[in-house]
């Protein structure tokens, strides 16, 4: 394994609210590069991932290559490539059905594939810019952001669209509550976060991010009622209270963030940035945050996936100059 990890660590002393309560953080263990999976022949930007736990597979949207790459983590290699897509941006895997949904920018086509044969089963025409995809295992519904302002609702079992929720502009990242009925949606062109009531099928609130704009990535800490918004102008991580929509914290971060993940086990936030960094931010309590570590990756490495059950953060590295396209797996401790 090539040694590709460089990092700087911040020693933090944080006061925690409460009589005499002081939490002291020393040097935290750095994420360690444990696996590198080459993707030869894949060119251009790489977008979002999905994970198949039982099959130990990653599904990778190679947007600039117009392909979906299937990676076997046991074999440490790509095992299949679906070519001829239209700038695939988002993907969701449905384990109960062993199928995956791939949202394409061009034409807004969402294609549905069998997880064993990789044959196309059907497709949905959402007209324009099908983007992020999420799966609700309880209701067996797929949600797809698309067009100039909508989230399509799809029956995962038969692949039919059952409805759509209107938004003011194109949706970027969004998160579904597991113990509630809301969807939180980044709507950067409207400079807000939209809050959707799934039962009503409509937006019930909009929240601002305190003069931090270009809000693309998002992560949810449902237990602590916190929503983390990655903003690019300026580069800030904004923490919102999901009970009120109030901003509770703003933290500096590296540039061009495109993924934010919350690690509930360690109370950390991982921000994957196209500036070639992974920013790691400590959550001391729901209102207190501190930058701990920045790990160097590669220019343009702005997307990935955190898989909590594997304690692994996957990061996509595009081909630039002498740097070949690859997926890097970082072990978090």
Coordinates of C-alpha atoms in Angstrom, one line a residue, residues 42 57 61 117 173 214 290 328:
X42 CA -12.4 6.2 -15.7
X57 CA -19.8 -3.7 -2.9
X61 CA -21.2 7.3 -10.1
X117 CA -27.0 -9.4 -13.6
X173 CA -28.2 16.9 -0.8
X214 CA -23.7 27.5 -1.8
X290 CA -13.9 22.0 17.1
X328 CA -9.3 5.3 -1.3

